[in-house]
Tab-separated table of C-alpha atoms and ligand atoms in Angstrom:
chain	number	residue	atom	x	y	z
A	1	UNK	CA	26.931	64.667	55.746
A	2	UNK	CA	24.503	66.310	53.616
A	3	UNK	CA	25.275	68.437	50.490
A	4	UNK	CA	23.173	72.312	51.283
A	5	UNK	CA	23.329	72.616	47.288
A	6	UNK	CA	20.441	69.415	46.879
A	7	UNK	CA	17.031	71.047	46.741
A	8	UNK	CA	15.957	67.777	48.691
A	9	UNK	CA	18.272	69.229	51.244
A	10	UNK	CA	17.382	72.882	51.203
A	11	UNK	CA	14.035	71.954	51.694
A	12	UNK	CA	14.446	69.905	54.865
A	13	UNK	CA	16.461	72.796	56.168
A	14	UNK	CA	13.800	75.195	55.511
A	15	UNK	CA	11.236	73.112	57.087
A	16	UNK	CA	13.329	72.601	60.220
A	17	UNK	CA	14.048	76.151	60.407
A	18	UNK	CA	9.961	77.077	60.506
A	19	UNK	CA	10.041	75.500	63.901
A	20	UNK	CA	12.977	74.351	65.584
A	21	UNK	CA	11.432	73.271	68.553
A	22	UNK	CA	9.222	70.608	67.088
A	23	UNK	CA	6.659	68.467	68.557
A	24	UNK	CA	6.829	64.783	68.782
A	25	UNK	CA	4.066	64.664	65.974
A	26	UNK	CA	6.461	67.275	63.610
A	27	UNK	CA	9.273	65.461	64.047
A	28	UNK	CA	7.818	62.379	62.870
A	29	UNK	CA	6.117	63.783	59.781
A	30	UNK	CA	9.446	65.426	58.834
A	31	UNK	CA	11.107	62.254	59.330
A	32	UNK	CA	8.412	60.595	56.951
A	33	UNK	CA	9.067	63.498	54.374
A	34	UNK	CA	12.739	63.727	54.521
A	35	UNK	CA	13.725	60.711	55.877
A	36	UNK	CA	14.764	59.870	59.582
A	37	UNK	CA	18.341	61.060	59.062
A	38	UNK	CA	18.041	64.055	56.960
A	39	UNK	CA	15.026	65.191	59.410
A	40	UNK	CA	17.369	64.979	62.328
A	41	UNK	CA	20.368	66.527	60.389
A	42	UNK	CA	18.318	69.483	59.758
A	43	UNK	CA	16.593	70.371	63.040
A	44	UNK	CA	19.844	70.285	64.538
A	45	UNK	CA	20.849	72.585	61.849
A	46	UNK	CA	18.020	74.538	63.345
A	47	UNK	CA	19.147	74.911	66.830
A	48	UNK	CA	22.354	75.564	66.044
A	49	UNK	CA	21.301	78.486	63.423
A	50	UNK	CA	18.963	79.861	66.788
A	51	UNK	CA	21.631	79.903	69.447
A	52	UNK	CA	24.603	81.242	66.684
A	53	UNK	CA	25.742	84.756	67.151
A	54	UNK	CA	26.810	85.364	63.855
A	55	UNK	CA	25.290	87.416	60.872
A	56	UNK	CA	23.344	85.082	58.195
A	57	UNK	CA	23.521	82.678	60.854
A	58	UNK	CA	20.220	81.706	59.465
A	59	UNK	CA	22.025	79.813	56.195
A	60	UNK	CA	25.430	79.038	57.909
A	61	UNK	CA	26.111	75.386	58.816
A	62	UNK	CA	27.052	74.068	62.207
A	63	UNK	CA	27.839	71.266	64.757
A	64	UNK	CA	26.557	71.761	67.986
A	65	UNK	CA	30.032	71.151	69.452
A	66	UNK	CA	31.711	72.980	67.067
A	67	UNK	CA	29.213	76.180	67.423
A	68	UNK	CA	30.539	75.934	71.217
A	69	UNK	CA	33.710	76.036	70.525
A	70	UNK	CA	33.402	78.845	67.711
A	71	UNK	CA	35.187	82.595	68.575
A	72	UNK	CA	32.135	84.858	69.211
A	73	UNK	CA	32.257	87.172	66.277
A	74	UNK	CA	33.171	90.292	68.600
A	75	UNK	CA	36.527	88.652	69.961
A	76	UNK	CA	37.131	86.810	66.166
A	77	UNK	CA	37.119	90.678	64.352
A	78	UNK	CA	38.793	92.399	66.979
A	79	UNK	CA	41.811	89.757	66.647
A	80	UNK	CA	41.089	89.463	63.164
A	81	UNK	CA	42.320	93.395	62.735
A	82	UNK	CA	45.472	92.703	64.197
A	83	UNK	CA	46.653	90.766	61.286
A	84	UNK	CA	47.462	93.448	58.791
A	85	UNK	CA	44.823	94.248	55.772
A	86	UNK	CA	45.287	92.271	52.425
A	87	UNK	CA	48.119	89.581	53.689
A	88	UNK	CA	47.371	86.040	53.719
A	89	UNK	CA	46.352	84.621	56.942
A	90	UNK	CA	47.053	80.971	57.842
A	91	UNK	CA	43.919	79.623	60.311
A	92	UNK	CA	45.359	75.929	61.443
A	93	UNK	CA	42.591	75.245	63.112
A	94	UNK	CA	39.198	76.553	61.329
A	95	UNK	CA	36.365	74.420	62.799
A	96	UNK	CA	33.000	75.652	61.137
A	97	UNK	CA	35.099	78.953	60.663
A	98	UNK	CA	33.685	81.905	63.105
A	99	UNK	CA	37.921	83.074	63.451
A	100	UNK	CA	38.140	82.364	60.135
A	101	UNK	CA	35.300	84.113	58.425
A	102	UNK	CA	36.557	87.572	60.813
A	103	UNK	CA	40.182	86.812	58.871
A	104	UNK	CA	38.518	86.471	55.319
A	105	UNK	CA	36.619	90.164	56.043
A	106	UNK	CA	40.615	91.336	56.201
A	107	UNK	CA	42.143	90.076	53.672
A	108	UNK	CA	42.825	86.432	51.678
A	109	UNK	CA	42.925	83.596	54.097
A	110	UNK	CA	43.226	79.803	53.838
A	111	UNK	CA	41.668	77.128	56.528
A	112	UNK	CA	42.976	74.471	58.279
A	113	UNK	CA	40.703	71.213	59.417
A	114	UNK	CA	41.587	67.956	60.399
A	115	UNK	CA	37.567	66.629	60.380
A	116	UNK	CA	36.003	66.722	56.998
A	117	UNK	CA	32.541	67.455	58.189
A	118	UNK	CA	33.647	70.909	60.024
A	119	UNK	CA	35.647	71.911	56.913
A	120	UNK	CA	32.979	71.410	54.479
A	121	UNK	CA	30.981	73.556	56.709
A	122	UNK	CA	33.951	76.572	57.021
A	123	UNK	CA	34.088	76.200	53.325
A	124	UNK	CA	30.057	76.436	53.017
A	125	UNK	CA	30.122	79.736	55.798
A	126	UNK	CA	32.627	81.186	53.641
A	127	UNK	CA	30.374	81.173	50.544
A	128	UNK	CA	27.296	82.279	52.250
A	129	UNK	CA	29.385	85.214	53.368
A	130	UNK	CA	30.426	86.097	49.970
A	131	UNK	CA	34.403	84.578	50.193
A	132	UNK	CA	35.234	82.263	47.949
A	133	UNK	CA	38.684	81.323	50.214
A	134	UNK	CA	40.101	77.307	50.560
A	135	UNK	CA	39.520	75.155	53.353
A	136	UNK	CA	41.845	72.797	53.556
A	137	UNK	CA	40.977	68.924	55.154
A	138	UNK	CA	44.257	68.470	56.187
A	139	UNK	CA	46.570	69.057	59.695
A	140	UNK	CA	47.173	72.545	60.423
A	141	UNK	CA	50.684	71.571	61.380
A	142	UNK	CA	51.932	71.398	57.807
A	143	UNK	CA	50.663	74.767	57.490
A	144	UNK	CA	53.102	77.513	56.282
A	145	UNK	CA	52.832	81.108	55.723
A	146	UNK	CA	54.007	84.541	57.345
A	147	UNK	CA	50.445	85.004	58.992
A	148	UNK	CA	49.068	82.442	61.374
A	149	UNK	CA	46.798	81.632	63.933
A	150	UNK	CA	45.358	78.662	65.741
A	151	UNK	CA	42.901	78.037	68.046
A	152	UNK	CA	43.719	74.485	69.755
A	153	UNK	CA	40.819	72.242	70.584
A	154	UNK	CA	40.690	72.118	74.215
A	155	UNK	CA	38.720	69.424	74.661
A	156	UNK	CA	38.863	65.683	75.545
A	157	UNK	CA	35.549	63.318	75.150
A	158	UNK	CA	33.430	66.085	75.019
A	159	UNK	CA	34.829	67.583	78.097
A	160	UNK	CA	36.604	70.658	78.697
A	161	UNK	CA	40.075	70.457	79.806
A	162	UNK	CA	43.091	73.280	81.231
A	163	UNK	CA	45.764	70.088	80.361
A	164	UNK	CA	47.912	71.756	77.236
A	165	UNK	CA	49.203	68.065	77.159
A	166	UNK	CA	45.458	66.783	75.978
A	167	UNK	CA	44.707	69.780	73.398
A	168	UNK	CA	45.247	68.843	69.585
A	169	UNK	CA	47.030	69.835	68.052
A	170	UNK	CA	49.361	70.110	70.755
A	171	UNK	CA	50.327	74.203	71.799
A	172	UNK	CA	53.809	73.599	72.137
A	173	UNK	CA	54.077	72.352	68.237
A	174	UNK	CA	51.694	75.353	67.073
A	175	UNK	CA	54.065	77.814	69.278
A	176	UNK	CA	57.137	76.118	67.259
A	177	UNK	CA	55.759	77.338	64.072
A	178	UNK	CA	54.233	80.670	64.833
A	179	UNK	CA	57.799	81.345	65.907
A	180	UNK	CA	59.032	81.087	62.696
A	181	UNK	CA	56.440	83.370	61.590
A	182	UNK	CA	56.448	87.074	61.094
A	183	UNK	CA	53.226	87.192	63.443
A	184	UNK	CA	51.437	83.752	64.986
A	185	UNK	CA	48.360	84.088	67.108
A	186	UNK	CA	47.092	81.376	68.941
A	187	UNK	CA	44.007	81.346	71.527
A	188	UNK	CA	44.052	79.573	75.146
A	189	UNK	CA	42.258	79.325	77.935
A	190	UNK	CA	42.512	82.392	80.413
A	191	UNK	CA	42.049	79.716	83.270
A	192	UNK	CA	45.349	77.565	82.302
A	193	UNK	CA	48.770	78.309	85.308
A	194	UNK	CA	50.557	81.319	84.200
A	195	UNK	CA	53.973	78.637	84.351
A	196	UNK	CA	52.120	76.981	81.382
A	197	UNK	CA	51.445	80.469	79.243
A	198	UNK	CA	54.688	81.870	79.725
A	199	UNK	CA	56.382	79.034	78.616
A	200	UNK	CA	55.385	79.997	75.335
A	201	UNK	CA	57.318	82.925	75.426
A	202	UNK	CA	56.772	85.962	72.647
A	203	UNK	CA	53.681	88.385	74.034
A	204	UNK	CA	50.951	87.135	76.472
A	205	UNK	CA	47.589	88.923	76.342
A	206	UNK	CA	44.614	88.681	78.190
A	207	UNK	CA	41.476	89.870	76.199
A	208	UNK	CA	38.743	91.478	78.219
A	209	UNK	CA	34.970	91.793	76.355
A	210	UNK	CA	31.734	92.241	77.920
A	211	UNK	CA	33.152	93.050	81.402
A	212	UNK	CA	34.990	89.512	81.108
A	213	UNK	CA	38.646	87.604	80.827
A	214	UNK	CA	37.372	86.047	77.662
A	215	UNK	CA	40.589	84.412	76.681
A	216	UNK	CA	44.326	84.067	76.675
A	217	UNK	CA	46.471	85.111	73.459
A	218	UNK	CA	49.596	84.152	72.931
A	219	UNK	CA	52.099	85.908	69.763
A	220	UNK	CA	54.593	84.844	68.745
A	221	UNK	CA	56.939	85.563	65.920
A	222	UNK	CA	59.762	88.243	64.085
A	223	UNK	CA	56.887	90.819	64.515
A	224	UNK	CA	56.172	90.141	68.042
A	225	UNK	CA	56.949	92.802	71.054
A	226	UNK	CA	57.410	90.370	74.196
A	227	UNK	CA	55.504	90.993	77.549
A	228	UNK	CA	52.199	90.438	79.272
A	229	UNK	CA	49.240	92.918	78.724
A	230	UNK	CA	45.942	93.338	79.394
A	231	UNK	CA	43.832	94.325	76.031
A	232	UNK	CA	40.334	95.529	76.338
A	233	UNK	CA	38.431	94.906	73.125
A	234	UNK	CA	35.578	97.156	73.025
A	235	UNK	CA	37.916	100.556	74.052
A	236	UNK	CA	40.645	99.359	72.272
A	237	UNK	CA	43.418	99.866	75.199
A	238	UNK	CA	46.423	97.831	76.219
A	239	UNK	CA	48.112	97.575	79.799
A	240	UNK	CA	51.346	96.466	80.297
A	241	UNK	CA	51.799	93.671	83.526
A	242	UNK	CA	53.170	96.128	86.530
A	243	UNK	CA	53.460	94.118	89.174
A	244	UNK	CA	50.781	94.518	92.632
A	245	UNK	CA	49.610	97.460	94.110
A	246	UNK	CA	50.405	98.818	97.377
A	247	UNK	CA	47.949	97.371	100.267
A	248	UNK	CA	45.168	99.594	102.010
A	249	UNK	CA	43.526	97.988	105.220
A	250	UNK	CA	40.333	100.049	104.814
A	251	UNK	CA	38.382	101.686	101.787
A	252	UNK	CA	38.998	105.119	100.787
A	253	UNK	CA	36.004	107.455	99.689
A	254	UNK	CA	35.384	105.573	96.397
A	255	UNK	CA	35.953	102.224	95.383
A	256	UNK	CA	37.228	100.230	92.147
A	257	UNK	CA	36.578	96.935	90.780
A	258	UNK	CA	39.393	96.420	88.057
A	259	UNK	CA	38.704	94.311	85.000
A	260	UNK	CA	39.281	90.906	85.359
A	261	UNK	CA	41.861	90.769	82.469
A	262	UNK	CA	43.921	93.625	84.311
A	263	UNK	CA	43.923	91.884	87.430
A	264	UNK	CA	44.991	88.869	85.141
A	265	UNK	CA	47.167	90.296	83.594
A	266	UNK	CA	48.788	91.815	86.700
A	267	UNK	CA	48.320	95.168	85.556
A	268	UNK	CA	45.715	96.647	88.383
A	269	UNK	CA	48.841	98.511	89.642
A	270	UNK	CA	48.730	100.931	86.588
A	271	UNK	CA	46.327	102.673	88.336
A	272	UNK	CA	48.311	103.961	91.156
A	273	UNK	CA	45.545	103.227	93.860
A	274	UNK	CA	46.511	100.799	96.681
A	275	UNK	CA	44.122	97.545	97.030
A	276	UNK	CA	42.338	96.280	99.450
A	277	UNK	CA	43.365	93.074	100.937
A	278	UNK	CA	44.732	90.389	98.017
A	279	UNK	CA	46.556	91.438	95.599
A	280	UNK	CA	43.555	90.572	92.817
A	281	UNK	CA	41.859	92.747	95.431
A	282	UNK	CA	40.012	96.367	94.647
A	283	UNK	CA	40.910	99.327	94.238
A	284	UNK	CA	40.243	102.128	96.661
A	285	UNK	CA	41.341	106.063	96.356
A	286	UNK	CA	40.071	109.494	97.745
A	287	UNK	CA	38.981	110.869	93.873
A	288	UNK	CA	36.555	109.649	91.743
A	289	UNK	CA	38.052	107.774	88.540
A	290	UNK	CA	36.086	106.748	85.363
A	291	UNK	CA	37.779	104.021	83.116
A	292	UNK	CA	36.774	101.386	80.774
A	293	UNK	CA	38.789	99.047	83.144
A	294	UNK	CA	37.219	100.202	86.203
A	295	UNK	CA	33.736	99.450	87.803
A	296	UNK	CA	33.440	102.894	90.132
A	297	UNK	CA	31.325	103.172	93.503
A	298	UNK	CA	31.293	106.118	95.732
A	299	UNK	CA	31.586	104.393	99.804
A	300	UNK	CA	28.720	105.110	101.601
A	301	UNK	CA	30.133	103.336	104.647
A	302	UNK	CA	32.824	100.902	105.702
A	303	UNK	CA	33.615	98.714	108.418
A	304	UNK	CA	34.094	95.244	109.510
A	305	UNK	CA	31.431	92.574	108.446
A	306	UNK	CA	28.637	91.340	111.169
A	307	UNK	CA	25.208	90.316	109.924
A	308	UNK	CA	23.091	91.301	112.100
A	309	UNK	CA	24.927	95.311	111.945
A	310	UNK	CA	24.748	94.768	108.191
A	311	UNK	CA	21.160	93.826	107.872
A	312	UNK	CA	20.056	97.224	110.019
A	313	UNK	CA	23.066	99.280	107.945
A	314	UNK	CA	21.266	98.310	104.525
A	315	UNK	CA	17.277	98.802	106.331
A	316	UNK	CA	18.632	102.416	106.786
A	317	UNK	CA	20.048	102.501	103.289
A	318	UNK	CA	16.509	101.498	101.681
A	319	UNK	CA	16.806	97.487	102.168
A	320	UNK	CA	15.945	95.721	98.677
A	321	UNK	CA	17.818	93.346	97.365
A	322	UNK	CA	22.044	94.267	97.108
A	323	UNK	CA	24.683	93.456	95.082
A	324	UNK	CA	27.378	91.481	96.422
A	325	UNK	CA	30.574	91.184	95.173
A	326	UNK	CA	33.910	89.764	96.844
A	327	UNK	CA	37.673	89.611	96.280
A	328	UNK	CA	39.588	87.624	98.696
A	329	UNK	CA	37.379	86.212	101.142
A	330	UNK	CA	35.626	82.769	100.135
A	331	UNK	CA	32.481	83.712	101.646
A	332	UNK	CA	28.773	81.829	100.210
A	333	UNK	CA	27.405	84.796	98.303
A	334	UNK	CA	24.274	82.864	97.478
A	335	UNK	CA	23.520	82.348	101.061
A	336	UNK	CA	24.436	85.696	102.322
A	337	UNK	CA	22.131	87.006	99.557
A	338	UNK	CA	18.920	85.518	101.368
A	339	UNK	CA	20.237	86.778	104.719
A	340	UNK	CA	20.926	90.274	103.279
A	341	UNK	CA	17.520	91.173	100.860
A	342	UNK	CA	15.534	93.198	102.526
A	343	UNK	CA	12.767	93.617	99.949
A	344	UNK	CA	11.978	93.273	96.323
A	345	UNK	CA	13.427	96.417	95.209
A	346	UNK	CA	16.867	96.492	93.805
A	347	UNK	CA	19.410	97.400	96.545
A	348	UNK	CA	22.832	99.284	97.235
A	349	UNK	CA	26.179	97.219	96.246
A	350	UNK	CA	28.182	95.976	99.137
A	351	UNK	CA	31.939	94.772	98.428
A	352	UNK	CA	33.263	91.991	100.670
A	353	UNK	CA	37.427	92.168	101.476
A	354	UNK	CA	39.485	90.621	103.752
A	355	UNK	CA	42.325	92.433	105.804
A	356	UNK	CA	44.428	90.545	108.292
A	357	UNK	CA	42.306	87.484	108.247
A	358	UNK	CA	39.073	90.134	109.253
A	359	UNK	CA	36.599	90.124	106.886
A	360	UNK	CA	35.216	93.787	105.981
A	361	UNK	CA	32.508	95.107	103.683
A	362	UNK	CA	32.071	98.746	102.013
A	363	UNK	CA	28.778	100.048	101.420
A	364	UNK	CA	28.560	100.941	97.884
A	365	UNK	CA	26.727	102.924	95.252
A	366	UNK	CA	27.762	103.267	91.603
A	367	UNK	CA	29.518	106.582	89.918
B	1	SAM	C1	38.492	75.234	69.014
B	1	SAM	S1	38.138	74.585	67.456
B	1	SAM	C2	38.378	75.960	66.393
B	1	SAM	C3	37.256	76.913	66.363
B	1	SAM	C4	37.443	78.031	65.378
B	1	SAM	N1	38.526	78.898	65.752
B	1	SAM	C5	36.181	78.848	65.240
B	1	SAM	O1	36.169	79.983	65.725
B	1	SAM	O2	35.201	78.335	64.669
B	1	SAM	C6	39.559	73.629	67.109
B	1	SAM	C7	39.471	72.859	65.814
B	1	SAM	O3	40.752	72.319	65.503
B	1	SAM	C8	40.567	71.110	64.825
B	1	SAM	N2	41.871	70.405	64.884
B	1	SAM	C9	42.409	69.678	65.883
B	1	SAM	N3	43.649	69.275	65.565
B	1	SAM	C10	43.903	69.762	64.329
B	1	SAM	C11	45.016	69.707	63.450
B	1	SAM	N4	46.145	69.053	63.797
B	1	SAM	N5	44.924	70.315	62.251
B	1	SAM	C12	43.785	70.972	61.879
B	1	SAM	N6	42.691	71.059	62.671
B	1	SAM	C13	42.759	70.472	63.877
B	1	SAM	C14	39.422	70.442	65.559
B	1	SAM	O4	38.787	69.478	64.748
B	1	SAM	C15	38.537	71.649	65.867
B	1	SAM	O5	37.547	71.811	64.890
């Protein structure tokens, strides 16, 4: 580990940074300047600083793993504001510190690290920011405090992994103190079983950003309203779980593609519109609705799917190449994208649903 306060050190890192995508030759003429280690040490420093979403990301230190595993600094505010302004928030888990630089923006905060190398770097991004906040090197389970949040490693040997069992710390120990907390946030996966969320209890939430089911959120705590939502972070709404819509066997004049996190969150029935096919499935109705959890096509035509009918349907609709999208049906999207472009232009959007084992597609064109 190398200390960012040696001029030795700054120096390296501001030849790196120049050009982070050295030649052979560079790389061995900062190695014979800085050193073989130090040179390597600060072109990866480089990269990471490149690819890293955050503000000043230019003089923030990383690992590459632990810049992949880092909140992206849109999901890490938004969550951030729901702990209220000016208490002391407890981050158990602070890696290099992207959720934990969003808390310190809201009020005092204090980190959490089990590896020495990621805390010195939390504690670093923290003073480059301006916060002069503790990181602790020390296991976020012997944390304490009325404000928490975690953000479980889940990964094993470099791999990802859905197996709560194989996360550190351990979710079921983090739930068992965030219980005993006036609020207690703690980030999963948005692909792990809904038997293995719920069995958290307190409030499940699944966060939608950038048109995406970015992540699972479990609360927990004396604060805590219980239930499953869906929360959308750039409008700012939340959906309460409603169980499935009513089915439709064909589409309606317009056509909806709900938000992943609603449909996740089994909340696409707050709508009111029937769906076509699966329950997951879309949305159809007679009016036109805008929403920030709704995709919105007007149907230009619908009926069962057949190639060859398709391929003349979409010549008379201006061929190009379409946008396919399905929910239900398992068909190969990447093949049936060759058999379906028509042309370099960009094409119409045709929705793929399946009703009563029949495959059907709907025409579509955005609102
Ligand atoms: C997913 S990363 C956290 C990323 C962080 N939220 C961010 O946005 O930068 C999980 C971190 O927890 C750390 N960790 C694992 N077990 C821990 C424990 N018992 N106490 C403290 N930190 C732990 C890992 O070293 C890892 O850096």
């Amino acid at each position: 580990m190398f200390d960012p306060q040696e001029a030795v050190v700054q120096e390296a890192l501001r030849r790196a940074g120049e050009n982070p995508r050295p030649s052979p030759k560079q790389v061995q003429r900062l190695g014979e300047t800085f050193g073989v280690d130090l040179a390597r040490w600060a072109l990866q420093q480089a990269i990471c600083r490149e690819r890293a979403p955050f503000d000043l990301a230019d003089q923030m230190l990383f690992t590459p793993e632990a810049l992949e595993q880092a909140t992206h600094p849109l999901l890490a505010e938004w969550r951030a504001s729901r702990f209220p302004a000016g208490a002391l928030v407890t981050d158990m888990t602070c890696g290099i510190g992207a959720d934990l630089l969003a808390l310190a923006k809201r009020g005092p905060v204090v980190g959490y690290e089990l590896d020495p190398e990621r805390a010195a770097y939390a504690r670093h991004n923290l003073r480059v920011h301006g916060f002069a906040d503790e990181v602790r090197v020390a296991d976020g389970l012997l944390a304490e405090g009325e404000y928490l949040y975690a953000d479980p490693a889940r990964r094993t040997g470099g791999q990802r992994t859905l197996d709560p069992d194989l996360f550190t710390p351990h979710p079921g120990e983090v739930a068992d103190l965030l219980a005993r907390a006036k609020l207690g946030g703690m980030k999963l996966s948005p692909l792990m079983a809904d038997e293995t969320l719920e069995e958290f209890g307190g409030r499940l939430e699944f966060v939608s950003a950038q048109g995406e089911c970015r992540e699972a959120l479990i609360w927990l705590g004396t604060e805590v309203e219980p239930g499953r939502f869906a929360v959308h972070v750039e409008c700012g709404e939340t959906v309460a779980a409603c169980g499935s819509p009513a089915p439709a066997s064909v589409a309606a004049a317009y056509l909806f593609d709900p938000d992943p996190a609603l449909v996740r969150s089994h909340a696409s029935g707050c709508f009111n519109l029937p769906v076509l096919g699966v329950p997951w499935g879309f949305l159809t109705g007679e009016v036109p609705l805008h929403s920030p959890w709704l995709k919105s096509y007007r149907v230009l035509h619908d009926a069962p799917f057949e190639t060859k009918r398709w391929r003349a349907l979409l010549r008379e609709h201006g061929g190009g190449q379409p946008v396919l999208k399905q929910r239900g049906p398992k068909l190969d999207l990447a093949k049936l994208q060759k058999v379906l472009t028509l042309g370099s232009g960009p094409g119409k959007v045709v929705a793929f649903y399946e009703v009563q084992r029949k495959i059907r597609a709907a025409l579509l064109e955005p609102l």
